[in-house]
Amino acid sequence: MTFTVKVFQRCLLLQLPQKRVCTRNMSEVANEVLFDVKRKGGFMTLNRPKALNALNANMVGLITHKLCEWEKCLSFVVVKGTGRAFCAGGDIVNVTKGGPQCTHEGEHFFKTEYALNYRISKLSIPYIAIIDGITMGGGVGLSVHGRYRIATENTLFAMPETQIGLFPDVGGSYFLSRLGPLGMYLALTGHRLQGIDVAKAGVATHFIESSKLPEFLNDIENNATDDNCEEIINKHSKCLKSHDFSLSTKMGLINSAFSLATLEEMLEELKHDGSEWSLNTVKSLNKMSPTSLKISVRELREGKNKSLKECLQMEYRLAVAALKAKVSNDFYEGVRALLVDKDKKPVWNPPNIGAINDYILDLAFDNLPCPDDELQLP
């Protein structure tokens, strides 16, 4: 697998709560996202560089409130990150700290995060995400649902949730399913895309070299309105036609294997091909949570025919099932193995895909017991 555990582990380790968090003052909390208004635009900057701008509940609340305010009086929004990351994901260590017996905090985080993802998708003014750096998980949710996503040569995109016993969330069942077999491949393997590949794959809408971002931002700040943002972005963007996609030589295999209906069929197709790339992909998939893989396949298959709203509501049910260990304890085991004990030897349960039948999957996808507990979106 191209996506390395080392990169993902570093991104997540930097999300671990530090002792100093307990003594943070109100100013520190407020400054986790910086907000500025310049002429007709609102500019927000994720400002937790030491944590690779990992998204926490406070940041979700700040961003949600500000978007509601700005939509009424401004013409566009620009969001970017401080340091070498746009946003490395959500604060999953904090989300799982209560264990299956105490899931309130985790449920609240996922519910408000997914509601923010939906809010971004429905924003009536242009939303421009500059994903100049690491963009994973929650960071993808903060960007991919906006009207414009600008990648640079520094962009590192991945949805690596199956490594920790979770599933591609933040609307992953919606946008990954619309990338076809490539989306399924990215969802299951956590393969990372870099630089211009992020735009070639369709995750980003534009590509601008990082050295030209100051000029672009100055142009946006001084000249943009609600109806000319795309014109300005296009003026500064690089043409993609002359650049080859790094996976172009593998797309035949990706299309043939990851278009199949079941995980078992995908693995069999890869084994039948027998190439080094295919066998390495099988080896990588065998390291992932079997439950996560099976859930992810069904999630994307169902998401292809759902609206974003319906996808996020489905994902919230799956998130609650993961938090409550309804069908498996793999979410907690994955976090333990990768982040807490760091032995990188998760003991998945069930241990293989053959032990996971449709009845088990149905439990994860079931509606929540109380309708009021479902993710309510307008």
Short mmCIF file of N, CA and C in Angstrom, two decimals, residues 197-337:
data_model
loop_
_atom_site.label_atom_id
_atom_site.label_comp_id
_atom_site.label_asym_id
_atom_site.label_seq_id
_atom_site.Cartn_x
_atom_site.Cartn_y
_atom_site.Cartn_z
N ASP A 197 -2.04 15.14 -8.48
CA ASP A 197 -2.90 13.95 -8.53
C ASP A 197 -4.24 14.17 -7.85
N VAL A 198 -4.25 15.02 -6.82
CA VAL A 198 -5.49 15.27 -6.07
C VAL A 198 -6.51 15.94 -6.98
N ALA A 199 -6.03 16.79 -7.88
CA ALA A 199 -6.92 17.42 -8.85
C ALA A 199 -7.24 16.47 -10.00
N LYS A 200 -6.26 15.70 -10.45
CA LYS A 200 -6.51 14.76 -11.55
C LYS A 200 -7.56 13.72 -11.16
N ALA A 201 -7.58 13.36 -9.88
CA ALA A 201 -8.55 12.37 -9.41
C ALA A 201 -9.94 12.95 -9.25
N GLY A 202 -10.04 14.27 -9.19
CA GLY A 202 -11.33 14.91 -9.02
C GLY A 202 -11.65 15.31 -7.60
N VAL A 203 -10.70 15.13 -6.69
CA VAL A 203 -10.92 15.55 -5.30
C VAL A 203 -10.79 17.07 -5.20
N ALA A 204 -9.76 17.63 -5.81
CA ALA A 204 -9.60 19.08 -5.90
C ALA A 204 -10.17 19.55 -7.24
N THR A 205 -10.61 20.80 -7.26
CA THR A 205 -11.14 21.36 -8.51
C THR A 205 -10.07 22.10 -9.29
N HIS A 206 -9.01 22.57 -8.60
CA HIS A 206 -7.97 23.37 -9.24
C HIS A 206 -6.61 23.05 -8.61
N PHE A 207 -5.55 23.46 -9.32
CA PHE A 207 -4.19 23.31 -8.81
C PHE A 207 -3.45 24.62 -9.00
N ILE A 208 -2.89 25.13 -7.91
CA ILE A 208 -2.08 26.35 -7.96
C ILE A 208 -0.77 26.07 -7.21
N GLU A 209 0.35 26.41 -7.80
CA GLU A 209 1.63 26.22 -7.12
C GLU A 209 1.68 27.07 -5.85
N SER A 210 2.22 26.49 -4.78
CA SER A 210 2.20 27.17 -3.48
C SER A 210 2.91 28.52 -3.52
N SER A 211 3.93 28.64 -4.36
CA SER A 211 4.66 29.92 -4.45
C SER A 211 3.78 31.03 -5.01
N LYS A 212 2.69 30.64 -5.68
CA LYS A 212 1.80 31.63 -6.29
C LYS A 212 0.56 31.91 -5.45
N LEU A 213 0.46 31.25 -4.30
CA LEU A 213 -0.71 31.46 -3.45
C LEU A 213 -0.82 32.89 -2.93
N PRO A 214 0.28 33.53 -2.50
CA PRO A 214 0.15 34.92 -2.03
C PRO A 214 -0.44 35.84 -3.10
N GLU A 215 0.00 35.68 -4.33
CA GLU A 215 -0.53 36.49 -5.43
C GLU A 215 -2.01 36.19 -5.65
N PHE A 216 -2.35 34.91 -5.60
CA PHE A 216 -3.75 34.51 -5.77
C PHE A 216 -4.62 35.08 -4.65
N LEU A 217 -4.17 34.95 -3.41
CA LEU A 217 -4.94 35.44 -2.28
C LEU A 217 -5.11 36.95 -2.33
N ASN A 218 -4.09 37.64 -2.78
CA ASN A 218 -4.18 39.09 -2.92
C ASN A 218 -5.24 39.46 -3.97
N ASP A 219 -5.25 38.70 -5.05
CA ASP A 219 -6.23 38.94 -6.12
C ASP A 219 -7.65 38.67 -5.61
N ILE A 220 -7.82 37.57 -4.91
CA ILE A 220 -9.13 37.23 -4.35
C ILE A 220 -9.58 38.30 -3.36
N GLU A 221 -8.67 38.69 -2.49
CA GLU A 221 -9.01 39.67 -1.45
C GLU A 221 -9.46 40.99 -2.04
N ASN A 222 -8.79 41.44 -3.08
CA ASN A 222 -9.04 42.78 -3.60
C ASN A 222 -10.05 42.84 -4.74
N ASN A 223 -10.28 41.72 -5.40
CA ASN A 223 -11.10 41.78 -6.61
C ASN A 223 -12.29 40.83 -6.66
N ALA A 224 -12.37 39.88 -5.74
CA ALA A 224 -13.41 38.86 -5.84
C ALA A 224 -14.77 39.37 -5.38
N THR A 225 -15.80 38.87 -6.06
CA THR A 225 -17.18 39.07 -5.65
C THR A 225 -17.83 37.69 -5.63
N ASP A 226 -19.12 37.64 -5.41
CA ASP A 226 -19.76 36.33 -5.36
C ASP A 226 -19.90 35.68 -6.73
N ASP A 227 -19.67 36.44 -7.81
CA ASP A 227 -19.87 35.86 -9.14
C ASP A 227 -18.62 35.82 -10.01
N ASN A 228 -17.45 36.19 -9.48
CA ASN A 228 -16.24 36.12 -10.31
C ASN A 228 -15.12 35.30 -9.67
N CYS A 229 -15.41 34.58 -8.59
CA CYS A 229 -14.38 33.80 -7.91
C CYS A 229 -13.75 32.76 -8.84
N GLU A 230 -14.60 32.07 -9.59
CA GLU A 230 -14.08 31.03 -10.47
C GLU A 230 -13.18 31.61 -11.55
N GLU A 231 -13.52 32.77 -12.05
CA GLU A 231 -12.69 33.43 -13.06
C GLU A 231 -11.30 33.74 -12.49
N ILE A 232 -11.25 34.22 -11.26
CA ILE A 232 -9.96 34.54 -10.63
C ILE A 232 -9.18 33.27 -10.35
N ILE A 233 -9.85 32.23 -9.86
CA ILE A 233 -9.17 30.96 -9.59
C ILE A 233 -8.60 30.38 -10.87
N ASN A 234 -9.37 30.40 -11.94
CA ASN A 234 -8.91 29.86 -13.22
C ASN A 234 -7.69 30.62 -13.74
N LYS A 235 -7.66 31.92 -13.49
CA LYS A 235 -6.54 32.75 -13.96
C LYS A 235 -5.22 32.32 -13.34
N HIS A 236 -5.27 31.86 -12.09
CA HIS A 236 -4.05 31.49 -11.37
C HIS A 236 -3.76 29.99 -11.42
N SER A 237 -4.69 29.21 -11.94
CA SER A 237 -4.56 27.75 -11.90
C SER A 237 -3.69 27.22 -13.02
N LYS A 238 -3.13 26.05 -12.78
CA LYS A 238 -2.29 25.37 -13.74
C LYS A 238 -3.13 24.39 -14.55
N CYS A 239 -2.87 24.32 -15.85
CA CYS A 239 -3.58 23.38 -16.71
C CYS A 239 -3.16 21.94 -16.37
N LEU A 240 -4.13 21.05 -16.25
CA LEU A 240 -3.85 19.68 -15.82
C LEU A 240 -3.63 18.72 -16.98
N LYS A 241 -3.98 19.13 -18.19
CA LYS A 241 -3.99 18.20 -19.32
C LYS A 241 -2.62 17.61 -19.62
N SER A 242 -1.57 18.36 -19.39
CA SER A 242 -0.23 17.89 -19.74
C SER A 242 0.40 17.01 -18.66
N HIS A 243 -0.31 16.78 -17.58
CA HIS A 243 0.24 16.00 -16.47
C HIS A 243 -0.46 14.65 -16.38
N ASP A 244 0.35 13.59 -16.27
CA ASP A 244 -0.20 12.24 -16.15
C ASP A 244 -0.57 11.95 -14.70
N PHE A 245 -1.63 11.19 -14.53
CA PHE A 245 -2.05 10.73 -13.22
C PHE A 245 -1.12 9.60 -12.79
N SER A 246 -0.62 9.65 -11.55
CA SER A 246 0.37 8.67 -11.11
C SER A 246 -0.17 7.23 -11.13
N LEU A 247 -1.48 7.07 -11.04
CA LEU A 247 -2.08 5.74 -11.06
C LEU A 247 -2.57 5.34 -12.46
N SER A 248 -2.21 6.12 -13.46
CA SER A 248 -2.77 5.88 -14.80
C SER A 248 -2.46 4.47 -15.31
N THR A 249 -1.26 3.95 -15.01
CA THR A 249 -0.90 2.61 -15.49
C THR A 249 -1.59 1.51 -14.69
N LYS A 250 -2.19 1.87 -13.55
CA LYS A 250 -2.87 0.88 -12.71
C LYS A 250 -4.39 0.97 -12.83
N MET A 251 -4.89 1.95 -13.58
CA MET A 251 -6.33 2.17 -13.61
C MET A 251 -7.10 0.99 -14.23
N GLY A 252 -6.47 0.27 -15.13
CA GLY A 252 -7.14 -0.90 -15.69
C GLY A 252 -7.44 -1.93 -14.60
N LEU A 253 -6.44 -2.19 -13.76
CA LEU A 253 -6.63 -3.13 -12.66
C LEU A 253 -7.60 -2.59 -11.62
N ILE A 254 -7.47 -1.31 -11.31
CA ILE A 254 -8.37 -0.69 -10.33
C ILE A 254 -9.81 -0.78 -10.83
N ASN A 255 -10.01 -0.48 -12.10
CA ASN A 255 -11.37 -0.53 -12.65
C ASN A 255 -11.94 -1.95 -12.66
N SER A 256 -11.10 -2.92 -13.00
CA SER A 256 -11.61 -4.30 -13.09
C SER A 256 -11.85 -4.90 -11.71
N ALA A 257 -10.99 -4.60 -10.74
CA ALA A 257 -11.12 -5.21 -9.41
C ALA A 257 -12.10 -4.46 -8.52
N PHE A 258 -11.97 -3.15 -8.46
CA PHE A 258 -12.73 -2.39 -7.47
C PHE A 258 -14.10 -1.94 -7.97
N SER A 259 -14.47 -2.44 -9.14
CA SER A 259 -15.85 -2.24 -9.61
C SER A 259 -16.72 -3.44 -9.27
N LEU A 260 -16.11 -4.50 -8.76
CA LEU A 260 -16.86 -5.71 -8.44
C LEU A 260 -17.74 -5.50 -7.21
N ALA A 261 -18.74 -6.35 -7.08
CA ALA A 261 -19.81 -6.10 -6.09
C ALA A 261 -19.39 -6.34 -4.66
N THR A 262 -18.51 -7.31 -4.42
CA THR A 262 -18.16 -7.67 -3.05
C THR A 262 -16.66 -7.57 -2.81
N LEU A 263 -16.31 -7.46 -1.54
CA LEU A 263 -14.90 -7.43 -1.17
C LEU A 263 -14.22 -8.73 -1.55
N GLU A 264 -14.91 -9.84 -1.35
CA GLU A 264 -14.33 -11.14 -1.69
C GLU A 264 -13.98 -11.21 -3.18
N GLU A 265 -14.86 -10.70 -4.02
CA GLU A 265 -14.61 -10.71 -5.46
C GLU A 265 -13.44 -9.80 -5.82
N MET A 266 -13.33 -8.67 -5.15
CA MET A 266 -12.21 -7.76 -5.40
C MET A 266 -10.88 -8.43 -5.08
N LEU A 267 -10.82 -9.07 -3.92
CA LEU A 267 -9.58 -9.75 -3.52
C LEU A 267 -9.25 -10.88 -4.48
N GLU A 268 -10.24 -11.62 -4.90
CA GLU A 268 -10.02 -12.73 -5.83
C GLU A 268 -9.50 -12.22 -7.18
N GLU A 269 -10.04 -11.12 -7.65
CA GLU A 269 -9.60 -10.54 -8.92
C GLU A 269 -8.14 -10.09 -8.83
N LEU A 270 -7.77 -9.48 -7.71
CA LEU A 270 -6.39 -9.03 -7.52
C LEU A 270 -5.44 -10.23 -7.46
N LYS A 271 -5.84 -11.27 -6.76
CA LYS A 271 -5.00 -12.47 -6.67
C LYS A 271 -4.87 -13.13 -8.04
N HIS A 272 -5.97 -13.17 -8.77
CA HIS A 272 -5.95 -13.78 -10.11
C HIS A 272 -5.02 -13.01 -11.04
N ASP A 273 -4.99 -11.69 -10.91
CA ASP A 273 -4.08 -10.90 -11.75
C ASP A 273 -2.63 -11.27 -11.45
N GLY A 274 -2.30 -11.38 -10.17
CA GLY A 274 -1.00 -11.90 -9.77
C GLY A 274 0.18 -10.97 -9.93
N SER A 275 -0.04 -9.74 -10.39
CA SER A 275 1.07 -8.81 -10.54
C SER A 275 1.57 -8.37 -9.17
N GLU A 276 2.77 -7.83 -9.15
CA GLU A 276 3.34 -7.38 -7.88
C GLU A 276 2.45 -6.33 -7.23
N TRP A 277 1.95 -5.40 -8.05
CA TRP A 277 1.09 -4.35 -7.50
C TRP A 277 -0.18 -4.94 -6.90
N SER A 278 -0.80 -5.88 -7.61
CA SER A 278 -2.03 -6.49 -7.13
C SER A 278 -1.81 -7.26 -5.84
N LEU A 279 -0.74 -8.03 -5.78
CA LEU A 279 -0.47 -8.83 -4.58
C LEU A 279 -0.11 -7.94 -3.40
N ASN A 280 0.58 -6.84 -3.66
CA ASN A 280 0.88 -5.90 -2.58
C ASN A 280 -0.39 -5.23 -2.07
N THR A 281 -1.33 -4.98 -2.99
CA THR A 281 -2.61 -4.41 -2.58
C THR A 281 -3.38 -5.38 -1.70
N VAL A 282 -3.37 -6.66 -2.07
CA VAL A 282 -4.02 -7.68 -1.24
C VAL A 282 -3.37 -7.74 0.14
N LYS A 283 -2.05 -7.69 0.16
CA LYS A 283 -1.32 -7.73 1.43
C LYS A 283 -1.71 -6.55 2.31
N SER A 284 -1.84 -5.39 1.71
CA SER A 284 -2.23 -4.20 2.46
C SER A 284 -3.65 -4.33 2.99
N LEU A 285 -4.56 -4.79 2.15
CA LEU A 285 -5.95 -4.94 2.58
C LEU A 285 -6.08 -5.94 3.72
N ASN A 286 -5.23 -6.96 3.72
CA ASN A 286 -5.29 -7.97 4.77
C ASN A 286 -4.87 -7.42 6.14
N LYS A 287 -4.25 -6.24 6.14
CA LYS A 287 -3.86 -5.61 7.40
C LYS A 287 -4.97 -4.75 7.99
N MET A 288 -5.95 -4.42 7.17
CA MET A 288 -7.02 -3.54 7.62
C MET A 288 -8.05 -4.31 8.44
N SER A 289 -8.88 -3.56 9.14
CA SER A 289 -9.98 -4.17 9.88
C SER A 289 -10.94 -4.83 8.89
N PRO A 290 -11.16 -6.14 8.99
CA PRO A 290 -12.11 -6.80 8.09
C PRO A 290 -13.51 -6.19 8.17
N THR A 291 -13.93 -5.86 9.39
CA THR A 291 -15.25 -5.25 9.54
C THR A 291 -15.31 -3.91 8.83
N SER A 292 -14.26 -3.10 8.99
CA SER A 292 -14.21 -1.80 8.33
C SER A 292 -14.26 -1.94 6.81
N LEU A 293 -13.55 -2.90 6.29
CA LEU A 293 -13.54 -3.11 4.84
C LEU A 293 -14.93 -3.48 4.33
N LYS A 294 -15.58 -4.40 5.02
CA LYS A 294 -16.91 -4.83 4.58
C LYS A 294 -17.92 -3.69 4.69
N ILE A 295 -17.85 -2.95 5.79
CA ILE A 295 -18.75 -1.81 5.95
C ILE A 295 -18.49 -0.77 4.87
N SER A 296 -17.23 -0.53 4.56
CA SER A 296 -16.87 0.50 3.58
C SER A 296 -17.38 0.16 2.19
N VAL A 297 -17.28 -1.11 1.81
CA VAL A 297 -17.79 -1.53 0.49
C VAL A 297 -19.29 -1.27 0.41
N ARG A 298 -20.02 -1.70 1.42
CA ARG A 298 -21.48 -1.50 1.40
C ARG A 298 -21.83 -0.02 1.49
N GLU A 299 -21.07 0.71 2.30
CA GLU A 299 -21.31 2.14 2.47
C GLU A 299 -21.21 2.88 1.14
N LEU A 300 -20.16 2.60 0.37
CA LEU A 300 -19.99 3.28 -0.91
C LEU A 300 -21.01 2.80 -1.94
N ARG A 301 -21.33 1.52 -1.91
CA ARG A 301 -22.34 1.01 -2.84
C ARG A 301 -23.69 1.70 -2.59
N GLU A 302 -24.06 1.84 -1.32
CA GLU A 302 -25.33 2.50 -1.00
C GLU A 302 -25.23 4.01 -1.24
N GLY A 303 -24.08 4.58 -0.94
CA GLY A 303 -23.91 6.02 -1.07
C GLY A 303 -24.03 6.52 -2.50
N LYS A 304 -23.74 5.65 -3.44
CA LYS A 304 -23.79 6.04 -4.85
C LYS A 304 -25.19 6.49 -5.26
N ASN A 305 -26.19 5.97 -4.60
CA ASN A 305 -27.58 6.29 -4.95
C ASN A 305 -28.26 7.18 -3.91
N LYS A 306 -27.48 7.77 -3.03
CA LYS A 306 -28.04 8.64 -2.00
C LYS A 306 -27.57 10.07 -2.20
N SER A 307 -28.31 11.01 -1.63
CA SER A 307 -27.88 12.41 -1.59
C SER A 307 -26.81 12.55 -0.51
N LEU A 308 -26.11 13.68 -0.50
CA LEU A 308 -25.13 13.91 0.55
C LEU A 308 -25.79 13.86 1.92
N LYS A 309 -26.96 14.45 2.03
CA LYS A 309 -27.69 14.44 3.30
C LYS A 309 -27.94 13.01 3.77
N GLU A 310 -28.40 12.16 2.87
CA GLU A 310 -28.68 10.77 3.23
C GLU A 310 -27.40 10.02 3.56
N CYS A 311 -26.32 10.34 2.86
CA CYS A 311 -25.03 9.69 3.13
C CYS A 311 -24.52 10.05 4.53
N LEU A 312 -24.59 11.31 4.88
CA LEU A 312 -24.13 11.74 6.19
C LEU A 312 -24.98 11.12 7.30
N GLN A 313 -26.26 11.00 7.07
CA GLN A 313 -27.14 10.37 8.06
C GLN A 313 -26.80 8.89 8.21
N MET A 314 -26.51 8.22 7.11
CA MET A 314 -26.08 6.83 7.16
C MET A 314 -24.76 6.71 7.90
N GLU A 315 -23.82 7.60 7.60
CA GLU A 315 -22.52 7.56 8.24
C GLU A 315 -22.61 7.81 9.74
N TYR A 316 -23.55 8.66 10.15
CA TYR A 316 -23.70 8.90 11.58
C TYR A 316 -24.15 7.62 12.29
N ARG A 317 -25.06 6.86 11.68
CA ARG A 317 -25.46 5.59 12.27
C ARG A 317 -24.26 4.65 12.38
N LEU A 318 -23.44 4.62 11.35
CA LEU A 318 -22.24 3.78 11.38
C LEU A 318 -21.26 4.25 12.45
N ALA A 319 -21.14 5.57 12.62
CA ALA A 319 -20.24 6.11 13.63
C ALA A 319 -20.70 5.73 15.04
N VAL A 320 -22.00 5.83 15.27
CA VAL A 320 -22.55 5.45 16.58
C VAL A 320 -22.33 3.95 16.82
N ALA A 321 -22.52 3.15 15.78
CA ALA A 321 -22.28 1.70 15.91
C ALA A 321 -20.83 1.42 16.26
N ALA A 322 -19.90 2.18 15.65
CA ALA A 322 -18.48 2.00 15.95
C ALA A 322 -18.17 2.42 17.38
N LEU A 323 -18.72 3.55 17.80
CA LEU A 323 -18.48 4.04 19.16
C LEU A 323 -19.02 3.08 20.21
N LYS A 324 -20.18 2.52 19.95
CA LYS A 324 -20.81 1.60 20.91
C LYS A 324 -20.32 0.16 20.74
N ALA A 325 -19.38 -0.04 19.81
CA ALA A 325 -18.88 -1.39 19.52
C ALA A 325 -20.04 -2.35 19.26
N LYS A 326 -20.98 -1.89 18.47
CA LYS A 326 -22.22 -2.64 18.23
C LYS A 326 -21.97 -3.94 17.50
N VAL A 327 -21.07 -3.92 16.52
CA VAL A 327 -20.75 -5.14 15.78
C VAL A 327 -19.29 -5.55 15.93
N SER A 328 -18.47 -4.64 16.43
CA SER A 328 -17.04 -4.92 16.57
C SER A 328 -16.40 -3.86 17.45
N ASN A 329 -15.33 -4.25 18.12
CA ASN A 329 -14.55 -3.32 18.94
C ASN A 329 -13.36 -2.77 18.15
N ASP A 330 -13.38 -2.93 16.84
CA ASP A 330 -12.20 -2.63 16.03
C ASP A 330 -11.79 -1.16 16.07
N PHE A 331 -12.74 -0.24 16.21
CA PHE A 331 -12.38 1.18 16.28
C PHE A 331 -11.46 1.44 17.46
N TYR A 332 -11.81 0.92 18.61
CA TYR A 332 -10.99 1.11 19.81
C TYR A 332 -9.68 0.33 19.70
N GLU A 333 -9.75 -0.85 19.13
CA GLU A 333 -8.54 -1.66 18.97
C GLU A 333 -7.57 -1.00 17.98
N GLY A 334 -8.10 -0.43 16.92
CA GLY A 334 -7.24 0.25 15.96
C GLY A 334 -6.55 1.46 16.55
N VAL A 335 -7.29 2.25 17.32
CA VAL A 335 -6.69 3.41 17.99
C VAL A 335 -5.65 2.95 19.00
N ARG A 336 -5.95 1.87 19.73
CA ARG A 336 -4.98 1.35 20.70
C ARG A 336 -3.67 0.94 20.02
N ALA A 337 -3.81 0.15 18.95
CA ALA A 337 -2.63 -0.41 18.31
C ALA A 337 -1.78 0.64 17.61
#
